[in-house]
PDB file of C-alpha atoms in Angstrom:
ATOM      1  CA  MET A1286      26.054 -26.861 128.772  1.00  0.00           C
ATOM      2  CA  ASN A1287      26.321 -30.567 127.816  1.00  0.00           C
ATOM      3  CA  VAL A1288      26.200 -31.898 131.263  1.00  0.00           C
ATOM      4  CA  ASN A1289      24.416 -35.473 131.665  1.00  0.00           C
ATOM      5  CA  VAL A1290      21.637 -34.557 134.168  1.00  0.00           C
ATOM      6  CA  GLN A1291      18.795 -37.050 134.406  1.00  0.00           C
ATOM      7  CA  PRO A1292      15.674 -36.109 136.157  1.00  0.00           C
ATOM      8  CA  HIS A1293      14.917 -38.744 138.854  1.00  0.00           C
ATOM      9  CA  GLU A1294      11.493 -39.036 141.006  1.00  0.00           C
ATOM     10  CA  LEU A1295      13.661 -38.102 144.130  1.00  0.00           C
ATOM     11  CA  GLY A1296      15.622 -35.296 142.440  1.00  0.00           C
ATOM     12  CA  CYS A1297      18.159 -35.880 139.651  1.00  0.00           C
ATOM     13  CA  VAL A1298      20.877 -38.070 138.506  1.00  0.00           C
ATOM     14  CA  LEU A1299      24.332 -36.601 137.895  1.00  0.00           C
ATOM     15  CA  GLU A1300      27.160 -38.566 136.099  1.00  0.00           C
ATOM     16  CA  ILE A1301      30.614 -38.065 137.444  1.00  0.00           C
ATOM     17  CA  LYS A1302      34.163 -38.843 136.214  1.00  0.00           C
ATOM     18  CA  ALA A1303      36.139 -39.545 139.681  1.00  0.00           C
ATOM     19  CA  GLN A1304      39.710 -38.666 139.718  1.00  0.00           C
ATOM     20  CA  PRO A1305      41.272 -39.724 143.302  1.00  0.00           C
ATOM     21  CA  GLY A1306      44.610 -38.816 144.408  1.00  0.00           C
ATOM     22  CA  ALA A1307      44.568 -35.406 142.793  1.00  0.00           C
ATOM     23  CA  ARG A1308      46.712 -32.632 144.355  1.00  0.00           C
ATOM     24  CA  LYS A1309      43.633 -30.950 145.482  1.00  0.00           C
ATOM     25  CA  ALA A1310      39.932 -31.352 145.624  1.00  0.00           C
ATOM     26  CA  GLU A1311      38.234 -29.551 143.113  1.00  0.00           C
ATOM     27  CA  LEU A1312      35.417 -29.465 140.187  1.00  0.00           C
ATOM     28  CA  ARG A1313      37.497 -29.647 136.840  1.00  0.00           C
ATOM     29  CA  GLY A1314      34.875 -29.135 134.183  1.00  0.00           C
ATOM     30  CA  LEU A1315      32.822 -31.581 132.075  1.00  0.00           C
ATOM     31  CA  GLN A1316      34.322 -34.678 130.397  1.00  0.00           C
ATOM     32  CA  ALA A1317      31.965 -36.415 127.769  1.00  0.00           C
ATOM     33  CA  GLY A1318      28.978 -35.082 129.651  1.00  0.00           C
ATOM     34  CA  ALA A1319      30.271 -35.953 133.119  1.00  0.00           C
ATOM     35  CA  LEU A1320      31.313 -33.596 135.957  1.00  0.00           C
ATOM     36  CA  LYS A1321      34.913 -34.234 136.506  1.00  0.00           C
ATOM     37  CA  VAL A1322      35.771 -34.390 140.163  1.00  0.00           C
ATOM     38  CA  CYS A1323      39.067 -34.386 141.962  1.00  0.00           C
ATOM     39  CA  VAL A1324      39.544 -35.411 145.288  1.00  0.00           C
ATOM     40  CA  THR A1325      42.960 -35.750 147.404  1.00  0.00           C
ATOM     41  CA  GLU A1326      41.926 -38.983 148.792  1.00  0.00           C
ATOM     42  CA  VAL A1327      42.874 -42.558 147.598  1.00  0.00           C
ATOM     43  CA  ALA A1328      40.545 -44.875 145.986  1.00  0.00           C
ATOM     44  CA  GLU A1329      40.381 -47.447 148.622  1.00  0.00           C
ATOM     45  CA  LYS A1330      37.741 -48.504 151.015  1.00  0.00           C
ATOM     46  CA  GLY A1331      35.391 -45.647 149.885  1.00  0.00           C
ATOM     47  CA  LYS A1332      37.471 -43.060 150.936  1.00  0.00           C
ATOM     48  CA  ALA A1333      37.383 -41.137 147.574  1.00  0.00           C
ATOM     49  CA  ASN A1334      33.472 -41.583 147.241  1.00  0.00           C
ATOM     50  CA  LYS A1335      33.313 -39.753 150.765  1.00  0.00           C
ATOM     51  CA  ALA A1336      35.392 -37.115 149.789  1.00  0.00           C
ATOM     52  CA  ILE A1337      33.471 -36.646 146.401  1.00  0.00           C
ATOM     53  CA  ILE A1338      30.254 -36.603 148.516  1.00  0.00           C
ATOM     54  CA  THR A1339      31.547 -34.367 151.025  1.00  0.00           C
ATOM     55  CA  LEU A1340      33.338 -31.703 148.372  1.00  0.00           C
ATOM     56  CA  LEU A1341      29.854 -31.647 146.549  1.00  0.00           C
ATOM     57  CA  ARG A1342      27.673 -31.236 149.510  1.00  0.00           C
ATOM     58  CA  LYS A1343      29.854 -28.303 150.855  1.00  0.00           C
ATOM     59  CA  MET A1344      30.018 -26.708 147.367  1.00  0.00           C
ATOM     60  CA  PHE A1345      26.178 -27.040 146.573  1.00  0.00           C
ATOM     61  CA  LYS A1346      25.293 -26.338 150.407  1.00  0.00           C
ATOM     62  CA  LEU A1347      23.470 -29.693 150.489  1.00  0.00           C
ATOM     63  CA  ARG A1348      22.840 -32.010 153.506  1.00  0.00           C
ATOM     64  CA  GLY A1349      24.644 -35.227 153.393  1.00  0.00           C
ATOM     65  CA  SER A1350      21.488 -37.175 153.234  1.00  0.00           C
ATOM     66  CA  GLN A1351      20.707 -35.468 149.749  1.00  0.00           C
ATOM     67  CA  LEU A1352      23.558 -37.435 148.149  1.00  0.00           C
ATOM     68  CA  GLU A1353      23.928 -41.033 147.263  1.00  0.00           C
ATOM     69  CA  ILE A1354      26.229 -42.714 144.866  1.00  0.00           C
ATOM     70  CA  LEU A1355      23.580 -45.113 142.811  1.00  0.00           C
ATOM     71  CA  SER A1356      26.165 -46.921 140.767  1.00  0.00           C
ATOM     72  CA  GLY A1357      30.159 -46.812 140.066  1.00  0.00           C
ATOM     73  CA  GLU A1358      31.055 -47.456 143.702  1.00  0.00           C
ATOM     74  CA  THR A1359      34.456 -49.003 142.548  1.00  0.00           C
ATOM     75  CA  SER A1360      34.614 -47.373 139.004  1.00  0.00           C
ATOM     76  CA  SER A1361      35.685 -43.642 138.136  1.00  0.00           C
ATOM     77  CA  GLN A1362      32.430 -43.235 136.326  1.00  0.00           C
ATOM     78  CA  LYS A1363      29.796 -42.711 138.837  1.00  0.00           C
ATOM     79  CA  LYS A1364      26.114 -41.653 139.110  1.00  0.00           C
ATOM     80  CA  LEU A1365      25.180 -39.581 141.843  1.00  0.00           C
ATOM     81  CA  LEU A1366      21.553 -39.232 143.095  1.00  0.00           C
ATOM     82  CA  ILE A1367      21.003 -35.593 144.179  1.00  0.00           C
ATOM     83  CA  ARG A1368      17.628 -35.501 146.186  1.00  0.00           C
ATOM     84  CA  ASN A1369      15.307 -32.548 146.166  1.00  0.00           C
ATOM     85  CA  VAL A1370      17.250 -30.867 143.566  1.00  0.00           C
ATOM     86  CA  SER A1371      15.654 -30.337 140.020  1.00  0.00           C
ATOM     87  CA  PRO A1372      17.993 -31.120 136.833  1.00  0.00           C
ATOM     88  CA  ASP A1373      17.554 -27.276 136.180  1.00  0.00           C
ATOM     89  CA  SER A1374      18.714 -25.962 139.559  1.00  0.00           C
ATOM     90  CA  LEU A1375      21.658 -28.295 139.403  1.00  0.00           C
ATOM     91  CA  VAL A1376      22.777 -26.875 136.031  1.00  0.00           C
ATOM     92  CA  GLN A1377      22.489 -23.510 137.587  1.00  0.00           C
ATOM     93  CA  LEU A1378      24.700 -24.797 140.514  1.00  0.00           C
ATOM     94  CA  LEU A1379      27.088 -26.046 138.188  1.00  0.00           C
ATOM     95  CA  VAL A1380      27.207 -22.671 136.415  1.00  0.00           C
ATOM     96  CA  ALA A1381      27.608 -20.655 139.331  1.00  0.00           C
ATOM     97  CA  HIS A1382      30.696 -22.755 140.319  1.00  0.00           C
ATOM     98  CA  GLY A1383      32.340 -22.124 136.930  1.00  0.00           C
ATOM     99  CA  VAL A1384      31.901 -25.524 135.291  1.00  0.00           C
ATOM    100  CA  THR A1385      31.656 -25.502 131.400  1.00  0.00           C
ATOM    101  CA  ASP A1386      32.301 -27.604 128.610  1.00  0.00           C
ATOM    102  CA  GLU A1387      35.922 -28.555 127.909  1.00  0.00           C
TER     103      GLU A1387
END
């Protein structure tokens, strides 16, 4: 799997391609090494960012405090810090949720 996951002193960093305003909230595989995350919320006042964090938190069974957007708050390209999760563990979570290369 060619997902772009970087080790971080607090866990790992995952690159995300956000698609706000989608019909349904879901993971749509990988796009250029980034996890494509679709959410129904629109990209205004941080609503889509909150929806992305909520979706990933629920899917991966994490606490909200484990997820933080490091960069790309106002961009579709984001870097997400996932605390206390190793890069290998994250890749296993993605595979378990059916994420594969496009």
